[in-house]
mmCIF file of C-alpha atoms in Angstrom:
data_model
loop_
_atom_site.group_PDB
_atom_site.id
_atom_site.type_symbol
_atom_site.label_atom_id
_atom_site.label_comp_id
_atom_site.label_asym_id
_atom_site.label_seq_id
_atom_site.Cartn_x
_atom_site.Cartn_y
_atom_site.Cartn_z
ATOM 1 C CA UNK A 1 -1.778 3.124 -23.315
ATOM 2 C CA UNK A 2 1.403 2.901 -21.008
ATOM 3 C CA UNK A 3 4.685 3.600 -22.489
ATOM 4 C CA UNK A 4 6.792 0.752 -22.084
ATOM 5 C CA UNK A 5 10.534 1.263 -20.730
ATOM 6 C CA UNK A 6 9.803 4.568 -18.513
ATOM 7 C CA UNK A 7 10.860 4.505 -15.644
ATOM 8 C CA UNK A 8 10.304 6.751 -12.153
ATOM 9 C CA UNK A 9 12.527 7.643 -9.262
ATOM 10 C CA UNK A 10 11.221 6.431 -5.802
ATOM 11 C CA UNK A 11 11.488 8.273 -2.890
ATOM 12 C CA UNK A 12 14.549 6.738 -1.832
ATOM 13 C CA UNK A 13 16.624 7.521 -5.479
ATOM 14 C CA UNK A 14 16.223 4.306 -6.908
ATOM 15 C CA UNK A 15 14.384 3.868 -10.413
ATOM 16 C CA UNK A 16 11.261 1.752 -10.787
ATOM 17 C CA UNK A 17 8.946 0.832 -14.043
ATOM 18 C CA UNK A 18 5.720 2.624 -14.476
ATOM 19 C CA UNK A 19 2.504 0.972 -14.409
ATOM 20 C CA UNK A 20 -1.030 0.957 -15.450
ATOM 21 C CA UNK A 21 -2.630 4.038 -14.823
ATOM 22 C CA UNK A 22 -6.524 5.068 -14.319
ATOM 23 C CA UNK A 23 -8.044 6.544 -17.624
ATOM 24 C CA UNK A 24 -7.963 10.357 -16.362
ATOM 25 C CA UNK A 25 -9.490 12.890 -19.287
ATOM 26 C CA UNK A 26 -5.613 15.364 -20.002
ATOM 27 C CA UNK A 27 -6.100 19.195 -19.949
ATOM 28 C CA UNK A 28 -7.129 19.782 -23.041
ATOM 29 C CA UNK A 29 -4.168 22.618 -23.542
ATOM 30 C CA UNK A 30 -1.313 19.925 -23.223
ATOM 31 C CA UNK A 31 0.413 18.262 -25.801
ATOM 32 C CA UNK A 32 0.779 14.833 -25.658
ATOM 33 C CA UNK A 33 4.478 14.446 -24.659
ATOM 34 C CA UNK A 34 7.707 16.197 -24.600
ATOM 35 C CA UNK A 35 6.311 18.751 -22.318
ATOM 36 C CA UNK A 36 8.306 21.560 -20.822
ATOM 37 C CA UNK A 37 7.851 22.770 -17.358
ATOM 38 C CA UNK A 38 6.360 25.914 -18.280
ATOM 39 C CA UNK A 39 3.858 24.570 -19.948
ATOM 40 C CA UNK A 40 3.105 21.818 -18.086
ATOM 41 C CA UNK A 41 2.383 23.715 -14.535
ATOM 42 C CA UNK A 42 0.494 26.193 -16.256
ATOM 43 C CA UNK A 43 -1.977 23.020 -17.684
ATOM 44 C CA UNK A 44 -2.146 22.103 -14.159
ATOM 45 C CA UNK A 45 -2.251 24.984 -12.485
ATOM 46 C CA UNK A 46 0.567 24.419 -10.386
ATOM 47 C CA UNK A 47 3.818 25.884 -9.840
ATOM 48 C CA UNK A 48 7.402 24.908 -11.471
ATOM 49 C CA UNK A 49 8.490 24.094 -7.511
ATOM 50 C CA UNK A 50 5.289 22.281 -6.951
ATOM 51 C CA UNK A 51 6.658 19.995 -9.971
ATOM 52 C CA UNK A 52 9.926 19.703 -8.519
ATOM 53 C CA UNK A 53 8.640 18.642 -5.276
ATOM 54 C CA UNK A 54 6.770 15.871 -6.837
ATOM 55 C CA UNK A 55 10.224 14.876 -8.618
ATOM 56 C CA UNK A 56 11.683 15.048 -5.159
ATOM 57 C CA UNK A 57 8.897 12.252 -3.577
ATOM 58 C CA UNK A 58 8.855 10.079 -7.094
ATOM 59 C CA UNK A 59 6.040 11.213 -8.507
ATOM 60 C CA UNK A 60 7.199 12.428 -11.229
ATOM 61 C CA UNK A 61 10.470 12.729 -13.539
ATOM 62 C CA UNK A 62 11.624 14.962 -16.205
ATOM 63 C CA UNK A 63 13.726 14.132 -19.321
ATOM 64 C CA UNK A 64 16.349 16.622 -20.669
ATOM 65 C CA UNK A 65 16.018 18.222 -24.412
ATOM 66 C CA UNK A 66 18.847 19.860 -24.579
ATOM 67 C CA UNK A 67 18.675 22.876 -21.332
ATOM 68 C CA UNK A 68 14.800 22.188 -20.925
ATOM 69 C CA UNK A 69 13.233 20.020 -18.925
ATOM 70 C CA UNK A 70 10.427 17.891 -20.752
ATOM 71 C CA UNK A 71 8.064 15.791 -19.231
ATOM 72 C CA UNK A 72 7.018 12.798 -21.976
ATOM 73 C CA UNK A 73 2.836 11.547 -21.933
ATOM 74 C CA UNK A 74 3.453 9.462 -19.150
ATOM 75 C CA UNK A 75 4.447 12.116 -16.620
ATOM 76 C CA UNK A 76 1.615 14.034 -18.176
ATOM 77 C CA UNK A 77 -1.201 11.287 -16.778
ATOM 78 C CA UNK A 78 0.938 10.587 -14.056
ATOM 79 C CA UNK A 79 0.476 14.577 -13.082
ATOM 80 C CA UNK A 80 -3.639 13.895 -13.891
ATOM 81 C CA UNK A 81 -3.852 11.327 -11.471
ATOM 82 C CA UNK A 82 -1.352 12.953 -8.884
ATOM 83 C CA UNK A 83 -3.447 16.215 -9.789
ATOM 84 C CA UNK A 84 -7.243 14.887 -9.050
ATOM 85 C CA UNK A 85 -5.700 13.141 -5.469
ATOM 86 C CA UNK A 86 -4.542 16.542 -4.280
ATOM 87 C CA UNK A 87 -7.873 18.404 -5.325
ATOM 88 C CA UNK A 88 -9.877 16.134 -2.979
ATOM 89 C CA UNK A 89 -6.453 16.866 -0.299
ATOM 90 C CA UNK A 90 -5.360 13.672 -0.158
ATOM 91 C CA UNK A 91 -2.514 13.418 1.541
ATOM 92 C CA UNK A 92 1.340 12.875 0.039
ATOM 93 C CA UNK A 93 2.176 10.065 1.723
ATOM 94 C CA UNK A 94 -1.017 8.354 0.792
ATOM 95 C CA UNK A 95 -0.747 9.138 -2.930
ATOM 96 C CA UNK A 96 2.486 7.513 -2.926
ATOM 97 C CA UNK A 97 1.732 4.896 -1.782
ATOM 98 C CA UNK A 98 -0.872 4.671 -4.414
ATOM 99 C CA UNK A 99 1.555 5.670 -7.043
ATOM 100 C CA UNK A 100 3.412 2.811 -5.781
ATOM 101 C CA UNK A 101 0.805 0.477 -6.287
ATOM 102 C CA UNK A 102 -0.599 1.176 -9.403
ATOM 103 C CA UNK A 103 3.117 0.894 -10.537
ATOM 104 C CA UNK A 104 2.756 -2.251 -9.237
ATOM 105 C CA UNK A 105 -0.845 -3.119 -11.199
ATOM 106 C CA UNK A 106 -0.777 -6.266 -13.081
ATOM 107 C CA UNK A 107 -3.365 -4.725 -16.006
ATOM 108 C CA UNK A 108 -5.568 -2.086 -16.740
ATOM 109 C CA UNK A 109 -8.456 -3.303 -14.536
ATOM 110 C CA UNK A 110 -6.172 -3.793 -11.760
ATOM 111 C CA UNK A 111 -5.307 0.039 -11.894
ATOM 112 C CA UNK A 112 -8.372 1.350 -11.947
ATOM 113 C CA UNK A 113 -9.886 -0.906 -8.862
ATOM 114 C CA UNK A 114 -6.575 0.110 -7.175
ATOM 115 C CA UNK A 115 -7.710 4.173 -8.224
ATOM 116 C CA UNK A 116 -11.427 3.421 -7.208
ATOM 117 C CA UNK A 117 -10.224 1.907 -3.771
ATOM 118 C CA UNK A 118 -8.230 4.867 -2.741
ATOM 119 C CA UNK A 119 -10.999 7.291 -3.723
ATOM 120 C CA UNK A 120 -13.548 5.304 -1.668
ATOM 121 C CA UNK A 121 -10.862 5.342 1.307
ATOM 122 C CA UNK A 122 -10.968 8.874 0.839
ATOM 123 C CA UNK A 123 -14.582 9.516 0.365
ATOM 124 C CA UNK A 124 -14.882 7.837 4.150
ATOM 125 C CA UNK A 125 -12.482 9.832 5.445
ATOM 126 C CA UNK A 126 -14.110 13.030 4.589
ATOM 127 C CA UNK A 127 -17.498 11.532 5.870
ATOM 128 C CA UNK A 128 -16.059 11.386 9.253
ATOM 129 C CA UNK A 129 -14.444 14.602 8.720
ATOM 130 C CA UNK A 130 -18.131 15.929 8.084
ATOM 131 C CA UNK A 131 -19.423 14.310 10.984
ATOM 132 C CA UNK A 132 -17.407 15.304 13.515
ATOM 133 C CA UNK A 133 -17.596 18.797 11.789
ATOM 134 C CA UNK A 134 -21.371 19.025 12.243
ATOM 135 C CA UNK A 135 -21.214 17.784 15.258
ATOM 136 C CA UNK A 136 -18.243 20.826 16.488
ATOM 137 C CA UNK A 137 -20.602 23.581 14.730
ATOM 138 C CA UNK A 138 -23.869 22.284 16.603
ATOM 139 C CA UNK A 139 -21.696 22.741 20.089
ATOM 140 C CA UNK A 140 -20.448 26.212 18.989
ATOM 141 C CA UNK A 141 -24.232 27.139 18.613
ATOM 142 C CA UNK A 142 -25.105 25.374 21.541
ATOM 143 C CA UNK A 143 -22.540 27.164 23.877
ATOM 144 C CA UNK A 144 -23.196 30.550 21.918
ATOM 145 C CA UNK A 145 -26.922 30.388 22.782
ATOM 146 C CA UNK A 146 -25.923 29.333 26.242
ATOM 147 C CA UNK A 147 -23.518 32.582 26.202
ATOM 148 C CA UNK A 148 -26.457 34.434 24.636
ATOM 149 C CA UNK A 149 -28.613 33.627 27.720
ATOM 150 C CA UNK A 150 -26.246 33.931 30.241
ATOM 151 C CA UNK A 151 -27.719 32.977 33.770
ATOM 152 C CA UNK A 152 -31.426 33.817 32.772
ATOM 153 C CA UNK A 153 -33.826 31.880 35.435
ATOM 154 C CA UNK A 154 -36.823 31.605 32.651
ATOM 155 C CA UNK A 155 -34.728 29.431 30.223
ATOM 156 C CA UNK A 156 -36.413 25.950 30.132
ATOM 157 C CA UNK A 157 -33.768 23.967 28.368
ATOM 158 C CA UNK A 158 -34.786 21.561 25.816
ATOM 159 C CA UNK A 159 -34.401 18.183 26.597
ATOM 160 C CA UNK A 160 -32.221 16.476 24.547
ATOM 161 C CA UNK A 161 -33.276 13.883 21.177
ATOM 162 C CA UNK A 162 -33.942 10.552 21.561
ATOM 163 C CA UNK A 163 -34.980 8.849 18.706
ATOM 164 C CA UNK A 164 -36.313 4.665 18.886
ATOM 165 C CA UNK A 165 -34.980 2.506 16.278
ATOM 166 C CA UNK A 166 -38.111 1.961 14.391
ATOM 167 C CA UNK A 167 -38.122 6.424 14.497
ATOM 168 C CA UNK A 168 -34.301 6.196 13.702
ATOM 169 C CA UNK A 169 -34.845 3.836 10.443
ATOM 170 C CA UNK A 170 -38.012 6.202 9.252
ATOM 171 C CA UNK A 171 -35.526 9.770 9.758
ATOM 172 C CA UNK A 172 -32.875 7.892 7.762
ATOM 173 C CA UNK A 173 -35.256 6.867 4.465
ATOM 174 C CA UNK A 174 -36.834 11.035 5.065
ATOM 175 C CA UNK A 175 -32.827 11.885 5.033
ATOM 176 C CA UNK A 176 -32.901 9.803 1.525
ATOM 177 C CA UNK A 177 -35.825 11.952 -0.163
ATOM 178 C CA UNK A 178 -38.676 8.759 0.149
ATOM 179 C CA UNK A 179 -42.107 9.765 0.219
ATOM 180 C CA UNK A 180 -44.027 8.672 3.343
ATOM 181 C CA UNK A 181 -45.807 5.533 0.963
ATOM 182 C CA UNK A 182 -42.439 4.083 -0.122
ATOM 183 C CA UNK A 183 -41.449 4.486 3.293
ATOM 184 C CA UNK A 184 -44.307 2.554 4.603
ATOM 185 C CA UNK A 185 -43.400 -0.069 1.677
ATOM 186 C CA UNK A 186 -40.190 -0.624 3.131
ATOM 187 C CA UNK A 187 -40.783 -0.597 6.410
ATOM 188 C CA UNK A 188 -44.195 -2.727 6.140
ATOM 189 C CA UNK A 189 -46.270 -0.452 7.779
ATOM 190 C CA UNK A 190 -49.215 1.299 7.253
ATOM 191 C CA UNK A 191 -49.527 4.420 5.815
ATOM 192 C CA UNK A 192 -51.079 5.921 8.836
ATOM 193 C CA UNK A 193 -48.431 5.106 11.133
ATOM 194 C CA UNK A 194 -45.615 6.001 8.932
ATOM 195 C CA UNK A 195 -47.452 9.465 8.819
ATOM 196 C CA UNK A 196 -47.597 9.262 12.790
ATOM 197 C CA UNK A 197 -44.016 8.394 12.822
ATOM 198 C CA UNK A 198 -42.714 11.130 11.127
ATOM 199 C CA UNK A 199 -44.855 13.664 12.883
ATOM 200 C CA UNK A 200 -43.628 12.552 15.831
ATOM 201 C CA UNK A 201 -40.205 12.995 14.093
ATOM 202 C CA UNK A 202 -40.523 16.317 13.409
ATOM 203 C CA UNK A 203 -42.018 17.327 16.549
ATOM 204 C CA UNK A 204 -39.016 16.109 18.525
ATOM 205 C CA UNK A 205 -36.893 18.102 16.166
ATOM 206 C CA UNK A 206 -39.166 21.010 16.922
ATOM 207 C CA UNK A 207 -39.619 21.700 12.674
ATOM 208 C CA UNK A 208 -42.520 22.830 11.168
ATOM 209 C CA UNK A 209 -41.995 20.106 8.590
ATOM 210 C CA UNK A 210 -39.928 16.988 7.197
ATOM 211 C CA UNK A 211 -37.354 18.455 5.331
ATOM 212 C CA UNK A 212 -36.830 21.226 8.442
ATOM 213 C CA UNK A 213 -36.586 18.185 10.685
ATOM 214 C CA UNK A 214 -34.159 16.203 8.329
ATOM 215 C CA UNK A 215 -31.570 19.276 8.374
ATOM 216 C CA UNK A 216 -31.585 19.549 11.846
ATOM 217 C CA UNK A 217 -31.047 16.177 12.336
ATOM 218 C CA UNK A 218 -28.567 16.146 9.891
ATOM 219 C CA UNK A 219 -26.576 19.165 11.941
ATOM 220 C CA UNK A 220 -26.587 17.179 15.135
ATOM 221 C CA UNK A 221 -25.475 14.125 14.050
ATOM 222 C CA UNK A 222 -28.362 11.540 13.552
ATOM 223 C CA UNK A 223 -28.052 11.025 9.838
ATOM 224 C CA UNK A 224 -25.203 11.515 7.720
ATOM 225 C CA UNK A 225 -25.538 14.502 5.273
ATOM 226 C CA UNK A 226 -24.043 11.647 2.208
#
């Protein structure tokens, strides 16, 4: 449940209500409020500056009990949520602006769509992070082999992939794991040809077999690794 009444700093000083949250499972070494700072950065695994530089950008904010600063059970699944975003390195900005917007969400179900939208927004941006990774690691091989071979006259270089659609649909459903007779289910083909389709897959990805062809392609590019 939220705690009614609490309110957060923003970023520019100003104090705003808190709002829904995602259901986040709490460190199971944390009590459930008036927490100091000792004890809550070592449930998180962070650092006492690390949780004044989320009071600093309105993450968080700590009560006083006396000389000790205590964070209450709000700040605790505040920290879970802020916690999980910076595991996957999301950025600071972005998770306050999510901050910002589930202290904005109308209900429960509104939070966690608002939660599940960011991670998906996430999730893409690491897929294009992989992609253009895989496709910076298959040039370094590329230009080491070409370093490796220097100005040798007897290298025939290969020629480069090119894959039709209908042999660009059947890598993506070997990329998912289907066997050749689902793949010849949902491509309505005949078993036969599906077989001759990915042979001819594999040979142009010069493997000795599906799954040696799938991780190649999957190096250079053709089908994501997801």
């Amino acid at each position: 449940m939220r705690e009614q009444g609490k309110t957060h700093p923003s970023p520019s000083g100003s104090r705003q209500p808190s709002g829904f949250l995602p259901h986040l499972p709490l460190p199971g070494t944390i009590a459930d409020s008036h927490v100091g700072i000792a004890d809550m950065a070592d449930a998180f695994g962070v650092t006492h500056r690390t949780l004044h530089f989320y009071e600093e950008k309105g993450l968080l904010s700590a009560d006083r009990m006396g000389p000790m600063r205590v964070y209450g059970l709000d700040d605790i699944r505040r920290m879970t949520v802020i916690n999980a975003c910076r595991e996957i390195d999301m950025p600071i900005a972005t998770i306050q602006d999510l901050m910002a917007a589930l202290n904005a969400a109308a209900s429960q179900q509104d939070a966690a769509r608002i939660f599940e939208d960011a991670l998906h927004a996430r999730k893409r941006e690491l897929a294009a992070q992989q992609s253009i990774l895989r496709r910076q690691m298959q040039r370094i091989s590329e230009l080491l082999e070409s370093a490796a071979d220097g100005d040798n006259p007897e290298r025939t270089a290969l020629p480069p992939i090119h894959l039709s659609p209908i042999e660009t649909k059947c890598l993506v459903f070997m990329a998912e794991g289907y066997p050749a007779n689902r793949i010849a289910t949902m491509m309505d083909m005949d078993l036969t040809a599906v077989l001759t389709l990915e042979s001819d897959i594999i040979r142009k990805f010069n493997g000795h077999n599906r799954f040696q062809a799938v991780a190649k392609a999957v190096l250079m590019g053709f089908v994501s690794a997801e």
